[in-house]
Short mmCIF file of C-alpha atoms in Angstrom, two decimals:
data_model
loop_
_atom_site.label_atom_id
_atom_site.label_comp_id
_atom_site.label_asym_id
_atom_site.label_seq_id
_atom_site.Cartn_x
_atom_site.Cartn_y
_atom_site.Cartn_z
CA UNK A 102 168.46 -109.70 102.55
CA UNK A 103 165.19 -108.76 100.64
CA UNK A 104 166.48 -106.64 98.40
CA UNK A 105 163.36 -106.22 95.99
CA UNK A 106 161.32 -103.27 96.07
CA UNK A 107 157.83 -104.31 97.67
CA UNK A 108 154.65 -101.95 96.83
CA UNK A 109 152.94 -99.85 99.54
CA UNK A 110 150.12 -102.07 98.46
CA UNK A 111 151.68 -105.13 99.30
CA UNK A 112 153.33 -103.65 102.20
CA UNK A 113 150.01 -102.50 103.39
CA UNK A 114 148.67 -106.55 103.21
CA UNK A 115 151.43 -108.06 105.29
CA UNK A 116 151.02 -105.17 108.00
CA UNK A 117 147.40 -106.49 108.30
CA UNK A 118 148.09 -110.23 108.09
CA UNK A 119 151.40 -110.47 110.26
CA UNK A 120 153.59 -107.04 111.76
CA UNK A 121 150.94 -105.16 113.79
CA UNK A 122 150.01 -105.70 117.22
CA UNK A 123 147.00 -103.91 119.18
CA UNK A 124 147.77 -104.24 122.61
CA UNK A 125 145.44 -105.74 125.29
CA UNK A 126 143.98 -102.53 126.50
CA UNK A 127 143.59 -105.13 129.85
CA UNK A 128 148.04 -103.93 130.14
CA UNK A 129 146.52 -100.45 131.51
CA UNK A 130 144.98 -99.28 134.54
CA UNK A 131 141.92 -97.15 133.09
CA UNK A 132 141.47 -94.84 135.99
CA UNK A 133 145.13 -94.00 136.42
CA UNK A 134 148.19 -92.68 134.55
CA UNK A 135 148.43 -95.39 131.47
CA UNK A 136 149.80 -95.74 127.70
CA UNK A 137 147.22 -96.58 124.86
CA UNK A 138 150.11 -97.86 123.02
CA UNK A 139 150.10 -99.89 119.87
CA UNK A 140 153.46 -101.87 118.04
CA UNK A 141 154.00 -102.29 114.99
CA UNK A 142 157.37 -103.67 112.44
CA UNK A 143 159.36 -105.68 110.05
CA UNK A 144 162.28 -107.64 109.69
CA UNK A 145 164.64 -106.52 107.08
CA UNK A 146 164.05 -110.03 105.54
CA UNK A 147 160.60 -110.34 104.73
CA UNK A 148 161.24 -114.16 104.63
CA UNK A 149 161.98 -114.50 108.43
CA UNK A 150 158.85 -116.29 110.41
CA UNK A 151 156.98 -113.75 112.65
CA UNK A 152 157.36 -114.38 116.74
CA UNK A 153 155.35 -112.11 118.99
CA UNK A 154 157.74 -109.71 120.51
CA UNK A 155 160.45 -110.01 117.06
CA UNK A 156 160.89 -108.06 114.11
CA UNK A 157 164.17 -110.02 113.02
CA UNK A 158 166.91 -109.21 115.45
CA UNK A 159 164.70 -106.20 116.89
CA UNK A 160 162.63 -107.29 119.74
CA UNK A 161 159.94 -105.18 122.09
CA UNK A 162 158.07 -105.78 124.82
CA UNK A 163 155.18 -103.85 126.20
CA UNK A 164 153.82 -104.61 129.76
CA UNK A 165 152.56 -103.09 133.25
CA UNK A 166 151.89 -103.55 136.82
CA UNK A 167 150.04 -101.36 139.51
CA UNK A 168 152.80 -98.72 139.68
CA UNK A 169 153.59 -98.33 135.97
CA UNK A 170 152.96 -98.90 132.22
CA UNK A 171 156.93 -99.77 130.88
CA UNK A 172 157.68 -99.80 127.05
CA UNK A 173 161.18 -101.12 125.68
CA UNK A 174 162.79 -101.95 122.70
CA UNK A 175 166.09 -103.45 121.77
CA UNK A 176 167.93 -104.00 118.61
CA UNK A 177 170.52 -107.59 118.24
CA UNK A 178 173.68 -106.65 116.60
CA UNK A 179 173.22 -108.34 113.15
CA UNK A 180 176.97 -109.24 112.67
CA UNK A 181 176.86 -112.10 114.65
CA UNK A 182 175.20 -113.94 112.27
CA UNK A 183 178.21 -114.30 110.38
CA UNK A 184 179.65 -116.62 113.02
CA UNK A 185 176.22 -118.61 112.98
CA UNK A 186 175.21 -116.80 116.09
CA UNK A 187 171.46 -116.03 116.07
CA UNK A 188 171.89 -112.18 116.45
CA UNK A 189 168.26 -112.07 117.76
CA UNK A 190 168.25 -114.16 120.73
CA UNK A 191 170.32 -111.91 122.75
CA UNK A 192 167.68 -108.72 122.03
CA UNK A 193 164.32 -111.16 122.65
CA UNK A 194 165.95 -112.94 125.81
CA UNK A 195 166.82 -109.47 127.28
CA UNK A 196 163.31 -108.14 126.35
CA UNK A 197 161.70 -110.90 127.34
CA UNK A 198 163.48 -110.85 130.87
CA UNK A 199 162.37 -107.25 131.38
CA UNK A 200 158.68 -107.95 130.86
CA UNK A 201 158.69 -110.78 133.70
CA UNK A 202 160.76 -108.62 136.21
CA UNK A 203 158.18 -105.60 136.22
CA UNK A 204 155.94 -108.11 137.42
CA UNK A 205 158.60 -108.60 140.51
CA UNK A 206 157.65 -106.98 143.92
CA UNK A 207 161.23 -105.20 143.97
CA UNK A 208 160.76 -103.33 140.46
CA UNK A 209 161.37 -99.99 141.24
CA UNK A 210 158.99 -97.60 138.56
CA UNK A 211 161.57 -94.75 138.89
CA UNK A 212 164.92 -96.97 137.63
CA UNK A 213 164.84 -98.72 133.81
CA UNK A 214 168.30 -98.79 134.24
CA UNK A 215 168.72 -101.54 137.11
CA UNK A 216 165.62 -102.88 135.03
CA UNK A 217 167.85 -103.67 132.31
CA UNK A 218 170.86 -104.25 134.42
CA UNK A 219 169.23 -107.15 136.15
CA UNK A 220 167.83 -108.48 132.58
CA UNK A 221 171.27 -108.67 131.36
CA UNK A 222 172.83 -110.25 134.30
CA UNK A 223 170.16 -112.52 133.75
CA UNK A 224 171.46 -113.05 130.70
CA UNK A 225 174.53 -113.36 131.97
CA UNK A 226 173.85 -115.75 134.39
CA UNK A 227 172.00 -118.35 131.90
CA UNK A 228 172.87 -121.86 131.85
CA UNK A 229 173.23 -122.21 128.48
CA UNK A 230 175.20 -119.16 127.07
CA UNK A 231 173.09 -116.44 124.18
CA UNK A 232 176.17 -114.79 122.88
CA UNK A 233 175.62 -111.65 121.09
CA UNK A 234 174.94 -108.07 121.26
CA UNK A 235 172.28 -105.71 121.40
CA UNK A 236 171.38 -101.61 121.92
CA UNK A 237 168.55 -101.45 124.33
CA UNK A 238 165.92 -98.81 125.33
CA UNK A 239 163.48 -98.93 128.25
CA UNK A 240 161.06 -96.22 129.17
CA UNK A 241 158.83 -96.37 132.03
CA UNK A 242 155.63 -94.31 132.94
CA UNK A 243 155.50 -93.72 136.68
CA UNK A 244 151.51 -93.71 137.86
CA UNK A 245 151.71 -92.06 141.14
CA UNK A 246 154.06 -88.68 139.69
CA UNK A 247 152.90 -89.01 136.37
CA UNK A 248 156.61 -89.29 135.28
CA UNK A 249 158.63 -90.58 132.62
CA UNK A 250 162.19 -92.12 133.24
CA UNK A 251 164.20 -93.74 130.64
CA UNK A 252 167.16 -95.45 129.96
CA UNK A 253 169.07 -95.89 126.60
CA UNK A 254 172.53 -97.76 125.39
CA UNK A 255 172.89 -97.43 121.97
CA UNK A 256 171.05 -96.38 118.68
CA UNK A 257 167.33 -97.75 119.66
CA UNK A 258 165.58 -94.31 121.20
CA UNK A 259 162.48 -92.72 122.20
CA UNK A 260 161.05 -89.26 121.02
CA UNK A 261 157.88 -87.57 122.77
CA UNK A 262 155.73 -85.08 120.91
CA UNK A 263 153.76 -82.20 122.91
CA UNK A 264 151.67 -79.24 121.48
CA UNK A 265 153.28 -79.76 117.62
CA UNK A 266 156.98 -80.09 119.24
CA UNK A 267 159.72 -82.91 119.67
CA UNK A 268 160.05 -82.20 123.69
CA UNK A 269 162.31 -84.87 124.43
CA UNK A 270 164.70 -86.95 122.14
CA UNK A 271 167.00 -89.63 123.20
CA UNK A 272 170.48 -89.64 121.98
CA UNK A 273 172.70 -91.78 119.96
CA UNK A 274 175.15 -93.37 122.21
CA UNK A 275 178.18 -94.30 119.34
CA UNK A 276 181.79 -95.69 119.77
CA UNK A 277 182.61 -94.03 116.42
CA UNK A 278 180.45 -94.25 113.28
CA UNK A 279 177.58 -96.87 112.90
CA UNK A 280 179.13 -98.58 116.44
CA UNK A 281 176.79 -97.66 119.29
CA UNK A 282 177.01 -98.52 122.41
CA UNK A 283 175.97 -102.29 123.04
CA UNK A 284 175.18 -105.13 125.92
CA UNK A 285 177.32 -108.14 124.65
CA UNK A 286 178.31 -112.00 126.04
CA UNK A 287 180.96 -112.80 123.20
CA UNK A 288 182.14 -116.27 122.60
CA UNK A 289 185.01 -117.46 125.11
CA UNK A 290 187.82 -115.92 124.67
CA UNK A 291 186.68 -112.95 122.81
CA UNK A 292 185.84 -110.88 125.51
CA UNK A 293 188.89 -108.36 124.75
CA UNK A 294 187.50 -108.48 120.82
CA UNK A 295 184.57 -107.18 121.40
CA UNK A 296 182.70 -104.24 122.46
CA UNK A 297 180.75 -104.36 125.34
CA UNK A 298 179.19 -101.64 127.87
CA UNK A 299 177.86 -101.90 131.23
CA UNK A 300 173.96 -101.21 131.07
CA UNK A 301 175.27 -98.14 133.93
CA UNK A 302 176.68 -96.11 130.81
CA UNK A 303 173.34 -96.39 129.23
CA UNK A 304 172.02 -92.70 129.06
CA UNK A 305 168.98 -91.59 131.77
CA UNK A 306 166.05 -89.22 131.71
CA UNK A 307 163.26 -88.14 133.56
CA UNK A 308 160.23 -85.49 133.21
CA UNK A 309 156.83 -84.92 133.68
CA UNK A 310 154.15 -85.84 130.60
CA UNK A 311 150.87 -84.19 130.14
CA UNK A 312 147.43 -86.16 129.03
CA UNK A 313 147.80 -86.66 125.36
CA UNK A 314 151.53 -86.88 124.96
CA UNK A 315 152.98 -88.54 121.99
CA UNK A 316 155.68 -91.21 122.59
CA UNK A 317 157.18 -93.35 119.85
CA UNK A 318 160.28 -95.86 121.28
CA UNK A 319 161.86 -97.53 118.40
CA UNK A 320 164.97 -99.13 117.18
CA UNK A 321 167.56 -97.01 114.32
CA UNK A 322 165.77 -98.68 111.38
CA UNK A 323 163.28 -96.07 112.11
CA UNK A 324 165.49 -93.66 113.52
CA UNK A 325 167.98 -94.18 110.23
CA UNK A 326 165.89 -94.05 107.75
CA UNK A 327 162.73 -91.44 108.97
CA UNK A 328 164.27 -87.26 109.23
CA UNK A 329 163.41 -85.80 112.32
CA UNK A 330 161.04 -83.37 110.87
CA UNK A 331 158.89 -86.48 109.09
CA UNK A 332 158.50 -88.28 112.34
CA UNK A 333 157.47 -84.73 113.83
CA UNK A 334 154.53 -84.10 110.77
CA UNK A 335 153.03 -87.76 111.11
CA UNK A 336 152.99 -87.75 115.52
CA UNK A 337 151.56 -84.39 116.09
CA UNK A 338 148.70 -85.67 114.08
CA UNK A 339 147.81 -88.06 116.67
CA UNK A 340 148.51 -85.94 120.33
CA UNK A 341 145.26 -86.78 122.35
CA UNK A 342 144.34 -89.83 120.38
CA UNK A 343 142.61 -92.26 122.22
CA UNK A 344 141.53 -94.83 119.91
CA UNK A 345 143.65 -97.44 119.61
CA UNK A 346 142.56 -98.18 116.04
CA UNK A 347 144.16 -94.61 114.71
CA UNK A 348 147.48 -95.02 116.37
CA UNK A 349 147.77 -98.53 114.85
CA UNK A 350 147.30 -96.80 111.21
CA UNK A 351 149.46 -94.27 112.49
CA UNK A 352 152.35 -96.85 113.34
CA UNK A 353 151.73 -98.62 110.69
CA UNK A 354 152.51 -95.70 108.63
CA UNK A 355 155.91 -94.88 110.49
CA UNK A 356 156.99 -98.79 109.65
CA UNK A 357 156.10 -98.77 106.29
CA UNK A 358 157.77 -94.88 105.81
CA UNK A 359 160.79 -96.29 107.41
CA UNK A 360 160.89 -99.70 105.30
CA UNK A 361 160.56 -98.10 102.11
CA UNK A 362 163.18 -95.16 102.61
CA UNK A 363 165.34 -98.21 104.23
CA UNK A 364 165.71 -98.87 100.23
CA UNK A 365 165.68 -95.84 98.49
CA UNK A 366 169.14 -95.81 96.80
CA UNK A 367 169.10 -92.04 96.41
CA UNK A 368 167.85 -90.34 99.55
CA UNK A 369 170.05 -88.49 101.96
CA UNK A 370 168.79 -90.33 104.85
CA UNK A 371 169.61 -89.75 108.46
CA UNK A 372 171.98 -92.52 108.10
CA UNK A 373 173.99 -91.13 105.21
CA UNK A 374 174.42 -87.46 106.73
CA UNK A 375 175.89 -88.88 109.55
CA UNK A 376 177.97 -90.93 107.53
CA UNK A 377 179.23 -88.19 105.89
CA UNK A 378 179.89 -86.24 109.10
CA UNK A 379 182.27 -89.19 109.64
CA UNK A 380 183.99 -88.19 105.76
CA UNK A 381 182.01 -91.43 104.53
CA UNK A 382 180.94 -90.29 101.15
CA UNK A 383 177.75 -92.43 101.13
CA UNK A 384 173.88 -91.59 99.84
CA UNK A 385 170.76 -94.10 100.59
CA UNK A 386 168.68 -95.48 103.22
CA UNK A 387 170.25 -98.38 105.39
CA UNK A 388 168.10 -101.77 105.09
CA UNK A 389 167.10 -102.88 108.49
CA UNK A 390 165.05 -104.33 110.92
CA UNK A 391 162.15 -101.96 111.74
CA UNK A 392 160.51 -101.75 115.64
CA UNK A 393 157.99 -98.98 116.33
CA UNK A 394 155.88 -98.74 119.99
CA UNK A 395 153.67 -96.05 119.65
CA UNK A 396 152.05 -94.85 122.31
CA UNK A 397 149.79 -91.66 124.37
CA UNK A 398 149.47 -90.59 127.65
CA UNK A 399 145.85 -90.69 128.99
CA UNK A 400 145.93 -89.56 132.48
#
């Protein structure tokens, strides 16, 4: 774990060299319902080579088709790697998976749920078994109703930012404290060891966006470490924002926000409250991978 405490200076120099994305504004349909949407991370060890689509044992993809623009994060469940499991391959596979199945005639715009039910069965399915864990979150931006439908399991989320206000806010799916809800393929003979939800239980939304909406989807290294009210002051800044440039500064900022609080020893981050809702006397951020998709609606 990189447990030094890095500069925003230096911070600032890896964003540009290696952990943010501009996506191909070729993923949206100008003259239709679309995302300018931008990505942007790290992995909680600085150390760890940078993949397209990985921030550690967080992976995202962003992607679209004729009928939609689809965002979705997911987050691997870093324990495993204490069995010498790679915690990350589960998350990236199942991400990965999603991306090519928008692209399948039966993907249904109005249904991230059997999206990432037939990812995971996928994963289920493979030849050559990726045992692990991960939280998930898919959200999905319906061009012909100019809708938003979403499915979460677990601590990743979304949160979408209209007119100065948090209008929608996923949340936290949790067993019991720090446990959320999780897609899992343990190891043989585990299976009654380990937690492991159907991606049915994962919690489902739908509304309406307006031109100029704010959406950030993210794993709970952002979500952990970044108060509501922070997230709130930096998106409203950005509602109508076209230019791809600004909401990669602007994600960029959220990462680096959320990486540095991650290590701050003595604030009462979102993390610690809840601990202590759960009579865990702790104070601190909570080190982790960091995902942020940040995106607007132009319609």
């Amino acid at each position: 774990m990189q447990s030094s405490i890095i500069t925003v200076r230096a911070l600032s120099r890896i964003l540009r060299n290696k952990f943010s994305t501009l996506l191909d504004p070729t993923l949206s349909t100008a003259n239709q319902p679309h995302f300018v949407s931008v990505v942007c991370g790290f992995p909680k060890d600085l150390r760890k080579t940078y993949k397209l689509g990985k921030f550690g044992d967080d992976a995202w993809f962003a992607c679209s088709n004729s009928q939609a623009d689809v965002i979705g994060v997911a987050d691997g469940v870093g324990g495993w790697s204490r069995y010498g499991i790679d915690a990350g391959e589960f998350s990236s596979f199942l991400m990965r998976t999603c991306e090519r199945l928008v692209q399948n005639s039966n993907f249904n715009p109005q249904l991230p749920v059997t999206l990432l039910s037939s990812s995971y069965h996928e994963l289920l399915d493979h030849k050559k078994p990726i045992l692990g864990s991960s939280t998930a979150c898919v959200l999905i931006l319906n061009r012909e109703t100019s809708t938003i439908y979403t499915a979460n399991i677990g601590d990743s989320g979304f949160m979408i930012v209209r007119k100065g206000e948090i209008v929608h806010r996923s949340e936290e799916q949790q067993h019991y404290f720090n446990t959320p809800f999780q897609l899992s393929l343990p190891p043989p003979g585990n299976a009654n060891r380990v937690l492991s939800d159907a991606p049915e239980s994962a919690d489902t939304h739908s509304f309406p966006v307006k031109d100029g909406d704010v959406i950030l989807v993210a794993t709970d290294g952002v979500f952990d470490n970044v108060p509501n009210d922070l997230l709130l002051e930096t998106l409203k800044g950005i509602e109508g924002e076209k230019d791809e440039v600004k909401l990669q500064m602007t994600a960029n900022t959220i990462a680096l926000m959320a990486r540095q609080l991650s290590f701050d020893r003595a604030f009462m981050s979102p993390f610690a409250k809840n601990a202590r809702k759960s009579n865990i006397n702790t104070i601190g951020g909570k080190p982790d991978d960091i995902t942020v998709v940040l995106a607007t609606v132009n319609l």
